[in-house]
PDB file of C-alpha atoms in Angstrom:
ATOM      1  CA  MET W   1      70.601  56.651  10.981  1.00 65.00           C
ATOM      2  CA  LEU W   2      69.072  54.298   8.758  1.00 79.00           C
ATOM      3  CA  GLN W   3      71.058  53.317   5.897  1.00 87.00           C
ATOM      4  CA  ARG W   4      70.086  52.677   2.153  1.00 90.00           C
ATOM      5  CA  PHE W   5      70.818  50.371  -0.671  1.00 93.00           C
ATOM      6  CA  ASP W   6      72.903  50.323  -2.617  1.00 94.00           C
ATOM      7  CA  GLU W   7      72.640  50.179  -6.456  1.00 96.00           C
ATOM      8  CA  ARG W   8      76.211  48.292  -7.005  1.00 96.00           C
ATOM      9  CA  ASN W   9      74.792  45.168  -4.353  1.00 98.00           C
ATOM     10  CA  ARG W  10      72.008  44.264  -6.627  1.00 97.00           C
ATOM     11  CA  ASP W  11      74.024  41.643  -8.613  1.00 97.00           C
ATOM     12  CA  LEU W  12      76.385  40.567  -5.552  1.00 97.00           C
ATOM     13  CA  LEU W  13      77.761  37.276  -5.029  1.00 98.00           C
ATOM     14  CA  VAL W  14      77.797  35.612  -2.141  1.00 98.00           C
ATOM     15  CA  ASN W  15      79.817  33.315  -1.033  1.00 98.00           C
ATOM     16  CA  ILE W  16      78.692  29.927   1.274  1.00 98.00           C
ATOM     17  CA  ASN W  17      81.520  27.304   1.657  1.00 97.00           C
ATOM     18  CA  GLY W  18      83.317  27.877  -1.013  1.00 97.00           C
ATOM     19  CA  SER W  19      80.347  28.911  -3.462  1.00 98.00           C
ATOM     20  CA  LEU W  20      79.895  31.932  -5.289  1.00 98.00           C
ATOM     21  CA  VAL W  21      75.800  32.242  -5.502  1.00 98.00           C
ATOM     22  CA  HIS W  22      73.366  34.773  -6.280  1.00 98.00           C
ATOM     23  CA  ARG W  23      72.221  37.424  -3.465  1.00 98.00           C
ATOM     24  CA  ASP W  24      68.887  36.529  -4.532  1.00 97.00           C
ATOM     25  CA  GLU W  25      70.032  32.732  -4.506  1.00 97.00           C
ATOM     26  CA  ALA W  26      71.940  32.810  -1.867  1.00 96.00           C
ATOM     27  CA  GLY W  27      71.001  30.389   1.174  1.00 94.00           C
ATOM     28  CA  VAL W  28      71.911  28.665   4.218  1.00 96.00           C
ATOM     29  CA  SER W  29      69.834  25.298   4.971  1.00 97.00           C
ATOM     30  CA  PRO W  30      67.023  25.195   7.467  1.00 97.00           C
ATOM     31  CA  PHE W  31      69.376  22.679   9.574  1.00 98.00           C
ATOM     32  CA  ASP W  32      72.571  25.314  10.029  1.00 98.00           C
ATOM     33  CA  SER W  33      72.978  26.072  13.658  1.00 98.00           C
ATOM     34  CA  ALA W  34      72.835  29.733  12.827  1.00 97.00           C
ATOM     35  CA  VAL W  35      69.438  29.305  12.251  1.00 97.00           C
ATOM     36  CA  GLN W  36      68.625  27.333  14.776  1.00 96.00           C
ATOM     37  CA  GLY W  37      69.518  28.894  17.589  1.00 95.00           C
ATOM     38  CA  GLY W  38      72.287  31.729  16.008  1.00 96.00           C
ATOM     39  CA  ASP W  39      74.976  29.562  17.050  1.00 98.00           C
ATOM     40  CA  ALA W  40      77.786  31.666  14.794  1.00 98.00           C
ATOM     41  CA  VAL W  41      80.640  33.727  15.329  1.00 98.00           C
ATOM     42  CA  TRP W  42      81.247  36.458  13.086  1.00 98.00           C
ATOM     43  CA  GLU W  43      83.527  39.421  12.192  1.00 98.00           C
ATOM     44  CA  GLY W  44      83.631  42.966  10.531  1.00 97.00           C
ATOM     45  CA  LEU W  45      85.939  43.877   7.932  1.00 98.00           C
ATOM     46  CA  ARG W  46      87.204  46.918   5.662  1.00 97.00           C
ATOM     47  CA  VAL W  47      88.645  47.027   2.422  1.00 97.00           C
ATOM     48  CA  TYR W  48      90.914  49.748   1.938  1.00 97.00           C
ATOM     49  CA  ALA W  49      91.942  50.411  -1.752  1.00 96.00           C
ATOM     50  CA  GLY W  50      92.386  46.373  -1.896  1.00 97.00           C
ATOM     51  CA  CYS W  51      93.589  45.837   1.730  1.00 97.00           C
ATOM     52  CA  ILE W  52      91.768  44.467   4.423  1.00 98.00           C
ATOM     53  CA  PHE W  53      92.605  46.687   8.126  1.00 97.00           C
ATOM     54  CA  ARG W  54      93.622  44.146  10.615  1.00 97.00           C
ATOM     55  CA  LEU W  55      93.137  41.659   9.351  1.00 98.00           C
ATOM     56  CA  THR W  56      94.439  39.376  11.512  1.00 98.00           C
ATOM     57  CA  GLU W  57      93.362  40.170  14.501  1.00 98.00           C
ATOM     58  CA  HIS W  58      89.575  39.682  13.037  1.00 98.00           C
ATOM     59  CA  LEU W  59      90.638  36.214  12.096  1.00 98.00           C
ATOM     60  CA  ASP W  60      92.119  35.737  15.179  1.00 98.00           C
ATOM     61  CA  ARG W  61      89.457  37.343  16.735  1.00 98.00           C
ATOM     62  CA  LEU W  62      86.959  34.916  14.829  1.00 98.00           C
ATOM     63  CA  ARG W  63      89.010  31.353  15.914  1.00 98.00           C
ATOM     64  CA  ASP W  64      88.958  32.447  19.047  1.00 98.00           C
ATOM     65  CA  SER W  65      84.779  33.269  19.680  1.00 98.00           C
ATOM     66  CA  ALA W  66      84.342  29.271  17.581  1.00 98.00           C
ATOM     67  CA  LEU W  67      87.090  27.606  19.862  1.00 98.00           C
ATOM     68  CA  ALA W  68      85.472  29.943  23.417  1.00 98.00           C
ATOM     69  CA  LEU W  69      82.202  27.818  21.683  1.00 98.00           C
ATOM     70  CA  ALA W  70      83.567  24.608  21.445  1.00 98.00           C
ATOM     71  CA  PHE W  71      83.593  24.277  17.436  1.00 98.00           C
ATOM     72  CA  ALA W  72      84.802  20.515  16.350  1.00 96.00           C
ATOM     73  CA  GLU W  73      86.277  22.113  12.935  1.00 97.00           C
ATOM     74  CA  ILE W  74      87.526  25.537  12.184  1.00 98.00           C
ATOM     75  CA  PRO W  75      88.989  26.569   9.062  1.00 98.00           C
ATOM     76  CA  SER W  76      92.642  27.991   9.256  1.00 98.00           C
ATOM     77  CA  SER W  77      93.339  31.557   8.372  1.00 98.00           C
ATOM     78  CA  GLU W  78      94.406  30.853   4.861  1.00 98.00           C
ATOM     79  CA  ALA W  79      91.817  29.010   3.589  1.00 98.00           C
ATOM     80  CA  ILE W  80      89.253  32.065   5.311  1.00 98.00           C
ATOM     81  CA  ARG W  81      91.723  35.026   3.607  1.00 98.00           C
ATOM     82  CA  SER W  82      91.450  32.423   0.198  1.00 98.00           C
ATOM     83  CA  GLU W  83      87.073  32.918   0.068  1.00 98.00           C
ATOM     84  CA  ILE W  84      87.223  36.743   1.578  1.00 98.00           C
ATOM     85  CA  ARG W  85      90.358  37.337  -2.323  1.00 98.00           C
ATOM     86  CA  ARG W  86      88.287  35.441  -4.114  1.00 98.00           C
ATOM     87  CA  THR W  87      85.101  36.700  -3.705  1.00 98.00           C
ATOM     88  CA  LEU W  88      85.926  40.271  -3.781  1.00 98.00           C
ATOM     89  CA  GLU W  89      87.384  39.727  -6.863  1.00 97.00           C
ATOM     90  CA  ALA W  90      84.465  37.542  -8.273  1.00 98.00           C
ATOM     91  CA  ASN W  91      82.745  40.698  -7.314  1.00 98.00           C
ATOM     92  CA  GLY W  92      85.241  43.225  -8.706  1.00 97.00           C
ATOM     93  CA  MET W  93      85.237  45.138  -5.549  1.00 97.00           C
ATOM     94  CA  TYR W  94      88.399  47.056  -3.837  1.00 97.00           C
ATOM     95  CA  ASP W  95      87.643  49.562  -2.541  1.00 97.00           C
ATOM     96  CA  ASN W  96      85.521  50.735   0.621  1.00 96.00           C
ATOM     97  CA  VAL W  97      83.743  47.768   1.259  1.00 97.00           C
ATOM     98  CA  HIS W  98      82.360  45.932   4.280  1.00 97.00           C
ATOM     99  CA  ILE W  99      82.877  42.207   4.611  1.00 98.00           C
ATOM    100  CA  ARG W 100      80.375  40.205   7.047  1.00 98.00           C
ATOM    101  CA  LEU W 101      82.122  37.288   7.942  1.00 98.00           C
ATOM    102  CA  THR W 102      79.340  35.053   9.547  1.00 98.00           C
ATOM    103  CA  LEU W 103      81.083  31.679  10.742  1.00 98.00           C
ATOM    104  CA  THR W 104      78.341  29.095  11.447  1.00 98.00           C
ATOM    105  CA  ARG W 105      78.548  25.198  14.019  1.00 98.00           C
ATOM    106  CA  GLY W 106      76.893  24.225  11.089  1.00 98.00           C
ATOM    107  CA  VAL W 107      74.586  21.913   9.891  1.00 98.00           C
ATOM    108  CA  LYS W 108      72.792  19.800  11.524  1.00 98.00           C
ATOM    109  CA  ILE W 109      71.510  16.179  11.056  1.00 98.00           C
ATOM    110  CA  THR W 110      68.286  17.167  12.993  1.00 98.00           C
ATOM    111  CA  SER W 111      66.915  20.279  14.175  1.00 97.00           C
ATOM    112  CA  GLY W 112      67.995  20.821  17.888  1.00 97.00           C
ATOM    113  CA  MET W 113      70.488  22.448  20.733  1.00 95.00           C
ATOM    114  CA  ASP W 114      73.080  20.125  20.898  1.00 97.00           C
ATOM    115  CA  PRO W 115      76.341  19.965  19.364  1.00 97.00           C
ATOM    116  CA  ARG W 116      76.381  16.973  18.355  1.00 97.00           C
ATOM    117  CA  LEU W 117      74.374  17.078  15.768  1.00 98.00           C
ATOM    118  CA  ASN W 118      76.560  19.389  13.746  1.00 97.00           C
ATOM    119  CA  GLN W 119      78.453  16.442  11.515  1.00 96.00           C
ATOM    120  CA  SER W 120      78.955  17.849   8.486  1.00 95.00           C
ATOM    121  CA  GLY W 121      81.265  20.550   9.424  1.00 96.00           C
ATOM    122  CA  PRO W 122      81.298  24.200   9.704  1.00 98.00           C
ATOM    123  CA  THR W 123      79.347  27.143   7.484  1.00 98.00           C
ATOM    124  CA  LEU W 124      81.471  29.806   6.063  1.00 98.00           C
ATOM    125  CA  ILE W 125      79.568  33.368   4.912  1.00 98.00           C
ATOM    126  CA  VAL W 126      81.718  35.905   3.161  1.00 98.00           C
ATOM    127  CA  LEU W 127      79.782  38.603   2.128  1.00 98.00           C
ATOM    128  CA  ALA W 128      80.887  41.603   0.417  1.00 98.00           C
ATOM    129  CA  GLU W 129      79.315  44.907   0.156  1.00 98.00           C
ATOM    130  CA  HIS W 130      80.083  48.390  -1.702  1.00 97.00           C
ATOM    131  CA  LYS W 131      79.587  50.086   1.485  1.00 95.00           C
ATOM    132  CA  ALA W 132      80.886  53.670   3.471  1.00 91.00           C
ATOM    133  CA  PRO W 133      80.936  53.527   6.799  1.00 91.00           C
ATOM    134  CA  VAL W 134      77.181  54.303   7.841  1.00 90.00           C
ATOM    135  CA  TYR W 135      77.399  57.051  10.104  1.00 91.00           C
ATOM    136  CA  GLY W 136      76.876  60.707   8.694  1.00 85.00           C
ATOM    137  CA  ARG W 137      79.674  63.346  10.432  1.00 84.00           C
ATOM    138  CA  ASP W 138      77.165  65.719  11.433  1.00 90.00           C
ATOM    139  CA  GLY W 139      77.669  63.677  15.069  1.00 95.00           C
ATOM    140  CA  LEU W 140      74.722  60.686  16.132  1.00 97.00           C
ATOM    141  CA  SER W 141      72.240  60.701  18.924  1.00 98.00           C
ATOM    142  CA  LEU W 142      72.070  58.427  21.551  1.00 98.00           C
ATOM    143  CA  ILE W 143      69.614  57.197  24.337  1.00 98.00           C
ATOM    144  CA  THR W 144      70.365  55.031  26.726  1.00 98.00           C
ATOM    145  CA  SER W 145      68.633  51.565  26.843  1.00 98.00           C
ATOM    146  CA  SER W 146      66.705  49.562  29.329  1.00 98.00           C
ATOM    147  CA  VAL W 147      68.392  46.452  28.105  1.00 98.00           C
ATOM    148  CA  ARG W 148      71.404  45.762  30.610  1.00 97.00           C
ATOM    149  CA  ARG W 149      74.915  44.127  28.496  1.00 97.00           C
ATOM    150  CA  PHE W 150      75.626  40.532  29.955  1.00 95.00           C
ATOM    151  CA  PRO W 151      78.570  39.833  32.591  1.00 94.00           C
ATOM    152  CA  PRO W 152      80.939  37.711  31.953  1.00 95.00           C
ATOM    153  CA  ASP W 153      79.820  35.012  34.232  1.00 95.00           C
ATOM    154  CA  CYS W 154      76.178  35.323  31.906  1.00 96.00           C
ATOM    155  CA  LEU W 155      77.438  35.133  29.059  1.00 96.00           C
ATOM    156  CA  ASP W 156      80.836  36.329  28.362  1.00 96.00           C
ATOM    157  CA  PRO W 157      81.135  39.380  26.247  1.00 96.00           C
ATOM    158  CA  LYS W 158      84.521  38.402  24.145  1.00 96.00           C
ATOM    159  CA  ILE W 159      82.388  35.904  22.843  1.00 97.00           C
ATOM    160  CA  HIS W 160      82.031  37.739  19.753  1.00 97.00           C
ATOM    161  CA  HIS W 161      78.891  35.053  18.680  1.00 97.00           C
ATOM    162  CA  ALA W 162      75.522  35.757  16.162  1.00 96.00           C
ATOM    163  CA  ASN W 163      73.438  35.618  18.455  1.00 95.00           C
ATOM    164  CA  LEU W 164      72.400  39.693  18.561  1.00 96.00           C
ATOM    165  CA  LEU W 165      68.644  39.772  20.112  1.00 96.00           C
ATOM    166  CA  GLN W 166      70.302  42.363  22.672  1.00 96.00           C
ATOM    167  CA  SER W 167      71.822  44.753  20.247  1.00 97.00           C
ATOM    168  CA  ILE W 168      68.058  44.551  18.530  1.00 98.00           C
ATOM    169  CA  LEU W 169      65.851  45.286  21.382  1.00 98.00           C
ATOM    170  CA  ALA W 170      67.943  47.715  21.805  1.00 98.00           C
ATOM    171  CA  LYS W 171      67.790  49.544  18.222  1.00 98.00           C
ATOM    172  CA  ILE W 172      64.119  49.320  18.626  1.00 98.00           C
ATOM    173  CA  GLU W 173      63.750  51.325  21.692  1.00 98.00           C
ATOM    174  CA  ALA W 174      66.406  53.691  19.963  1.00 98.00           C
ATOM    175  CA  ASN W 175      64.067  53.479  16.732  1.00 97.00           C
ATOM    176  CA  HIS W 176      61.377  54.834  18.905  1.00 98.00           C
ATOM    177  CA  ALA W 177      63.156  57.135  19.966  1.00 98.00           C
ATOM    178  CA  GLY W 178      63.920  59.271  16.717  1.00 97.00           C
ATOM    179  CA  ALA W 179      67.722  57.953  18.543  1.00 97.00           C
ATOM    180  CA  ASP W 180      70.456  57.212  15.936  1.00 97.00           C
ATOM    181  CA  ASP W 181      72.067  53.964  18.293  1.00 97.00           C
ATOM    182  CA  ALA W 182      71.328  53.018  22.114  1.00 98.00           C
ATOM    183  CA  LEU W 183      73.932  53.569  24.699  1.00 98.00           C
ATOM    184  CA  MET W 184      74.185  49.758  27.283  1.00 98.00           C
ATOM    185  CA  LEU W 185      74.597  49.746  30.589  1.00 98.00           C
ATOM    186  CA  ASP W 186      76.318  46.714  32.393  1.00 97.00           C
ATOM    187  CA  SER W 187      74.342  45.297  35.217  1.00 97.00           C
ATOM    188  CA  ARG W 188      76.173  47.087  37.897  1.00 97.00           C
ATOM    189  CA  GLY W 189      74.809  50.595  35.718  1.00 98.00           C
ATOM    190  CA  PHE W 190      78.546  51.152  33.957  1.00 98.00           C
ATOM    191  CA  VAL W 191      78.545  52.440  30.539  1.00 98.00           C
ATOM    192  CA  ALA W 192      79.051  49.461  28.046  1.00 98.00           C
ATOM    193  CA  GLU W 193      78.966  50.403  25.058  1.00 98.00           C
ATOM    194  CA  THR W 194      76.030  50.770  22.693  1.00 98.00           C
ATOM    195  CA  ASN W 195      74.341  48.136  20.634  1.00 97.00           C
ATOM    196  CA  ALA W 196      77.055  48.332  17.570  1.00 96.00           C
ATOM    197  CA  THR W 197      79.863  50.145  19.001  1.00 97.00           C
ATOM    198  CA  HIS W 198      82.472  50.948  21.389  1.00 98.00           C
ATOM    199  CA  VAL W 199      82.436  54.140  22.801  1.00 98.00           C
ATOM    200  CA  PHE W 200      84.772  56.668  24.149  1.00 98.00           C
ATOM    201  CA  VAL W 201      84.084  60.083  26.653  1.00 98.00           C
ATOM    202  CA  VAL W 202      86.998  63.118  26.641  1.00 98.00           C
ATOM    203  CA  GLU W 203      86.835  64.514  29.212  1.00 97.00           C
ATOM    204  CA  GLY W 204      89.144  68.088  29.028  1.00 94.00           C
ATOM    205  CA  ASP W 205      92.420  66.719  26.820  1.00 94.00           C
ATOM    206  CA  ARG W 206      91.969  63.406  28.208  1.00 98.00           C
ATOM    207  CA  VAL W 207      90.359  59.598  26.522  1.00 98.00           C
ATOM    208  CA  LEU W 208      88.799  57.450  28.613  1.00 98.00           C
ATOM    209  CA  THR W 209      86.471  54.139  27.760  1.00 98.00           C
ATOM    210  CA  SER W 210      84.986  50.836  29.265  1.00 98.00           C
ATOM    211  CA  ARG W 211      86.821  48.193  30.730  1.00 97.00           C
ATOM    212  CA  LEU W 212      85.971  44.981  29.304  1.00 96.00           C
ATOM    213  CA  VAL W 213      83.914  43.911  31.334  1.00 95.00           C
ATOM    214  CA  ALA W 214      80.345  43.941  29.638  1.00 96.00           C
ATOM    215  CA  CYS W 215      81.111  44.376  26.248  1.00 95.00           C
ATOM    216  CA  PRO W 216      83.920  42.821  23.051  1.00 94.00           C
ATOM    217  CA  GLU W 217      87.160  42.630  22.512  1.00 95.00           C
ATOM    218  CA  GLY W 218      86.966  45.585  20.094  1.00 96.00           C
ATOM    219  CA  VAL W 219      89.460  46.070  17.186  1.00 97.00           C
ATOM    220  CA  THR W 220      89.025  49.927  16.678  1.00 98.00           C
ATOM    221  CA  ARG W 221      88.729  50.432  20.307  1.00 98.00           C
ATOM    222  CA  ALA W 222      92.783  48.946  20.364  1.00 98.00           C
ATOM    223  CA  CYS W 223      93.505  50.929  17.056  1.00 98.00           C
ATOM    224  CA  VAL W 224      92.113  54.281  19.196  1.00 98.00           C
ATOM    225  CA  LEU W 225      93.739  53.425  21.987  1.00 98.00           C
ATOM    226  CA  ALA W 226      96.939  52.405  20.117  1.00 98.00           C
ATOM    227  CA  ILE W 227      96.819  56.153  18.437  1.00 98.00           C
ATOM    228  CA  CYS W 228      96.424  57.461  21.527  1.00 98.00           C
ATOM    229  CA  GLU W 229      99.515  56.494  23.384  1.00 98.00           C
ATOM    230  CA  LYS W 230     101.866  56.957  20.217  1.00 98.00           C
ATOM    231  CA  ASN W 231     100.773  60.921  19.909  1.00 98.00           C
ATOM    232  CA  GLY W 232     100.922  61.134  24.231  1.00 98.00           C
ATOM    233  CA  ILE W 233      97.394  61.827  24.444  1.00 98.00           C
ATOM    234  CA  GLU W 234      96.621  60.662  27.994  1.00 98.00           C
ATOM    235  CA  PHE W 235      93.544  58.049  28.526  1.00 98.00           C
ATOM    236  CA  GLU W 236      91.948  56.039  30.427  1.00 98.00           C
ATOM    237  CA  ILE W 237      90.332  52.501  30.965  1.00 98.00           C
ATOM    238  CA  ARG W 238      87.862  52.297  33.691  1.00 97.00           C
ATOM    239  CA  ASP W 239      84.346  52.208  34.938  1.00 98.00           C
ATOM    240  CA  LEU W 240      82.278  55.069  33.326  1.00 98.00           C
ATOM    241  CA  THR W 241      79.104  56.465  34.732  1.00 98.00           C
ATOM    242  CA  LEU W 242      76.305  58.291  32.816  1.00 98.00           C
ATOM    243  CA  THR W 243      77.243  60.857  34.340  1.00 98.00           C
ATOM    244  CA  ASN W 244      80.859  61.075  32.722  1.00 98.00           C
ATOM    245  CA  VAL W 245      79.002  61.111  29.600  1.00 98.00           C
ATOM    246  CA  TYR W 246      76.961  63.228  29.681  1.00 98.00           C
ATOM    247  CA  ARG W 247      79.512  65.843  31.312  1.00 98.00           C
ATOM    248  CA  ALA W 248      81.690  65.008  28.736  1.00 98.00           C
ATOM    249  CA  THR W 249      84.066  67.713  26.061  1.00 97.00           C
ATOM    250  CA  GLU W 250      83.035  64.991  24.309  1.00 98.00           C
ATOM    251  CA  VAL W 251      82.103  61.659  23.436  1.00 98.00           C
ATOM    252  CA  PHE W 252      82.489  58.947  20.108  1.00 98.00           C
ATOM    253  CA  CYS W 253      81.657  55.548  19.078  1.00 98.00           C
ATOM    254  CA  THR W 254      84.223  52.922  17.338  1.00 98.00           C
ATOM    255  CA  GLY W 255      83.439  50.447  14.964  1.00 96.00           C
ATOM    256  CA  THR W 256      84.728  48.471  12.017  1.00 95.00           C
ATOM    257  CA  MET W 257      81.689  49.332  10.117  1.00 92.00           C
ATOM    258  CA  GLY W 258      81.127  53.256  10.611  1.00 93.00           C
ATOM    259  CA  GLU W 259      85.252  54.476  12.188  1.00 96.00           C
ATOM    260  CA  LEU W 260      84.977  56.511  14.373  1.00 97.00           C
ATOM    261  CA  ALA W 261      81.627  59.173  14.913  1.00 97.00           C
ATOM    262  CA  SER W 262      80.646  61.791  16.967  1.00 97.00           C
ATOM    263  CA  VAL W 263      77.432  62.042  19.608  1.00 98.00           C
ATOM    264  CA  VAL W 264      76.526  65.062  19.871  1.00 98.00           C
ATOM    265  CA  ALA W 265      73.676  64.027  22.095  1.00 98.00           C
ATOM    266  CA  VAL W 266      72.751  61.941  24.992  1.00 98.00           C
ATOM    267  CA  ASP W 267      69.592  61.518  26.476  1.00 98.00           C
ATOM    268  CA  GLY W 268      68.100  64.836  25.647  1.00 97.00           C
ATOM    269  CA  ARG W 269      71.391  66.244  27.175  1.00 98.00           C
ATOM    270  CA  THR W 270      73.484  68.097  24.411  1.00 98.00           C
ATOM    271  CA  ILE W 271      77.355  67.372  24.334  1.00 98.00           C
ATOM    272  CA  GLY W 272      80.229  70.100  24.111  1.00 96.00           C
ATOM    273  CA  ASP W 273      78.628  72.211  22.079  1.00 96.00           C
ATOM    274  CA  GLY W 274      76.488  70.319  19.864  1.00 96.00           C
ATOM    275  CA  ALA W 275      78.818  69.221  17.363  1.00 97.00           C
ATOM    276  CA  PRO W 276      82.061  67.093  16.682  1.00 97.00           C
ATOM    277  CA  GLY W 277      85.134  67.497  19.069  1.00 97.00           C
ATOM    278  CA  ALA W 278      88.690  68.409  18.418  1.00 97.00           C
ATOM    279  CA  MET W 279      89.695  65.404  20.003  1.00 98.00           C
ATOM    280  CA  THR W 280      87.252  62.959  17.726  1.00 98.00           C
ATOM    281  CA  LYS W 281      88.703  65.339  14.698  1.00 97.00           C
ATOM    282  CA  ARG W 282      91.901  64.400  15.270  1.00 98.00           C
ATOM    283  CA  LEU W 283      91.454  60.437  16.452  1.00 98.00           C
ATOM    284  CA  SER W 284      89.514  60.744  13.097  1.00 97.00           C
ATOM    285  CA  LYS W 285      92.048  61.964  11.322  1.00 97.00           C
ATOM    286  CA  LEU W 286      94.979  59.868  12.748  1.00 98.00           C
ATOM    287  CA  TYR W 287      92.463  56.266  12.898  1.00 98.00           C
ATOM    288  CA  GLY W 288      92.581  57.513   8.490  1.00 96.00           C
ATOM    289  CA  LYS W 289      96.128  57.536   8.175  1.00 97.00           C
ATOM    290  CA  MET W 290      96.244  54.230  10.046  1.00 97.00           C
ATOM    291  CA  THR W 291      93.857  52.362   8.063  1.00 96.00           C
ATOM    292  CA  ALA W 292      95.798  53.726   4.944  1.00 94.00           C
ATOM    293  CA  ALA W 293      99.334  52.792   6.303  1.00 94.00           C
ATOM    294  CA  GLU W 294      98.776  49.001   7.798  1.00 94.00           C
ATOM    295  CA  GLY W 295      96.142  47.534   5.481  1.00 95.00           C
ATOM    296  CA  GLU W 296      96.416  43.487   4.377  1.00 96.00           C
ATOM    297  CA  ARG W 297      97.573  43.201   1.064  1.00 97.00           C
ATOM    298  CA  ILE W 298      94.478  41.118  -0.089  1.00 96.00           C
ATOM    299  CA  LEU W 299      94.024  42.123  -3.591  1.00 95.00           C
ATOM    300  CA  ASP W 300      96.538  43.301  -6.311  1.00 89.00           C
ATOM    301  CA  SER W 301      95.470  45.628  -7.673  1.00 77.00           C
ATOM    302  CA  PRO W 302      91.455  46.564  -9.014  1.00 77.00           C
ATOM    303  CA  GLN W 303      89.331  44.098 -10.710  1.00 61.00           C
ATOM    304  CA  PRO W 304      87.921  44.976 -14.332  1.00 58.00           C
ATOM    305  CA  ASN W 305      84.419  45.815 -13.490  1.00 54.00           C
ATOM    306  CA  GLY W 306      85.239  47.093  -9.872  1.00 47.00           C
ATOM    307  CA  GLN W 307      85.397  50.449  -8.386  1.00 45.00           C
ATOM    308  CA  ALA W 308      88.197  52.188  -7.230  1.00 38.00           C
TER     309      ALA W 308
END
């Protein structure tokens, strides 16, 4: 699974602290905390027909993560909404758009890890791209990574931080193995998530997913659980082993960038009949209805140079 360049993004404008600049001219200071130590928090957002799905939940998580990292200043949710709107309008974007929202601790007066060196406020980056859900519909293949997810006594996964080296190392292993993504375990050997998404296992008519021990509080994950509850689909949140995955009827991943994606092979084992299963298809359809009905309006109409 390799994302391709979308020609519509060639001249996009990136919003850095309120300044809209061409992608080729956009940049952050070498003294910025994101450059110095990955000291930043982030969210992925998706735009559906002028609406952003679960925007409040994403902004709340961004703020919670920044609070956990003791950021001295955090922009208000309304200020961030305004910059998102400005960015979408400037790029003529209305639908099928992914936004990478990043908040760093800001620029330091000299290089170093001490947060007291940050004296000019945070850096807010709004990067919006024309981007369809990144996973194909035929099903993903996974391998189990040797890289383990941190438990909360090492680094709390509730902090949605921008230091993604664990995920990158796991993705490198998946690439070398010819798989789409990597399944990651926690320090006890239970399933945490993939390098990019949460994981669900289907056993018969029951939907199972891991506890939030070594994976973040996923917004899409929470939506799937809510869909199950609303539609009378039995579900359980508990520790899962690799054997639960190998013998599953179905496996699927969830995330804002890829929505729901079926997994058809893990570590050389075929999952189910090797094709997206009925439960995954049902939940995907229900999730699509949810995103269409429950997004927060951010744009009133398509922009003149945008694409609906």
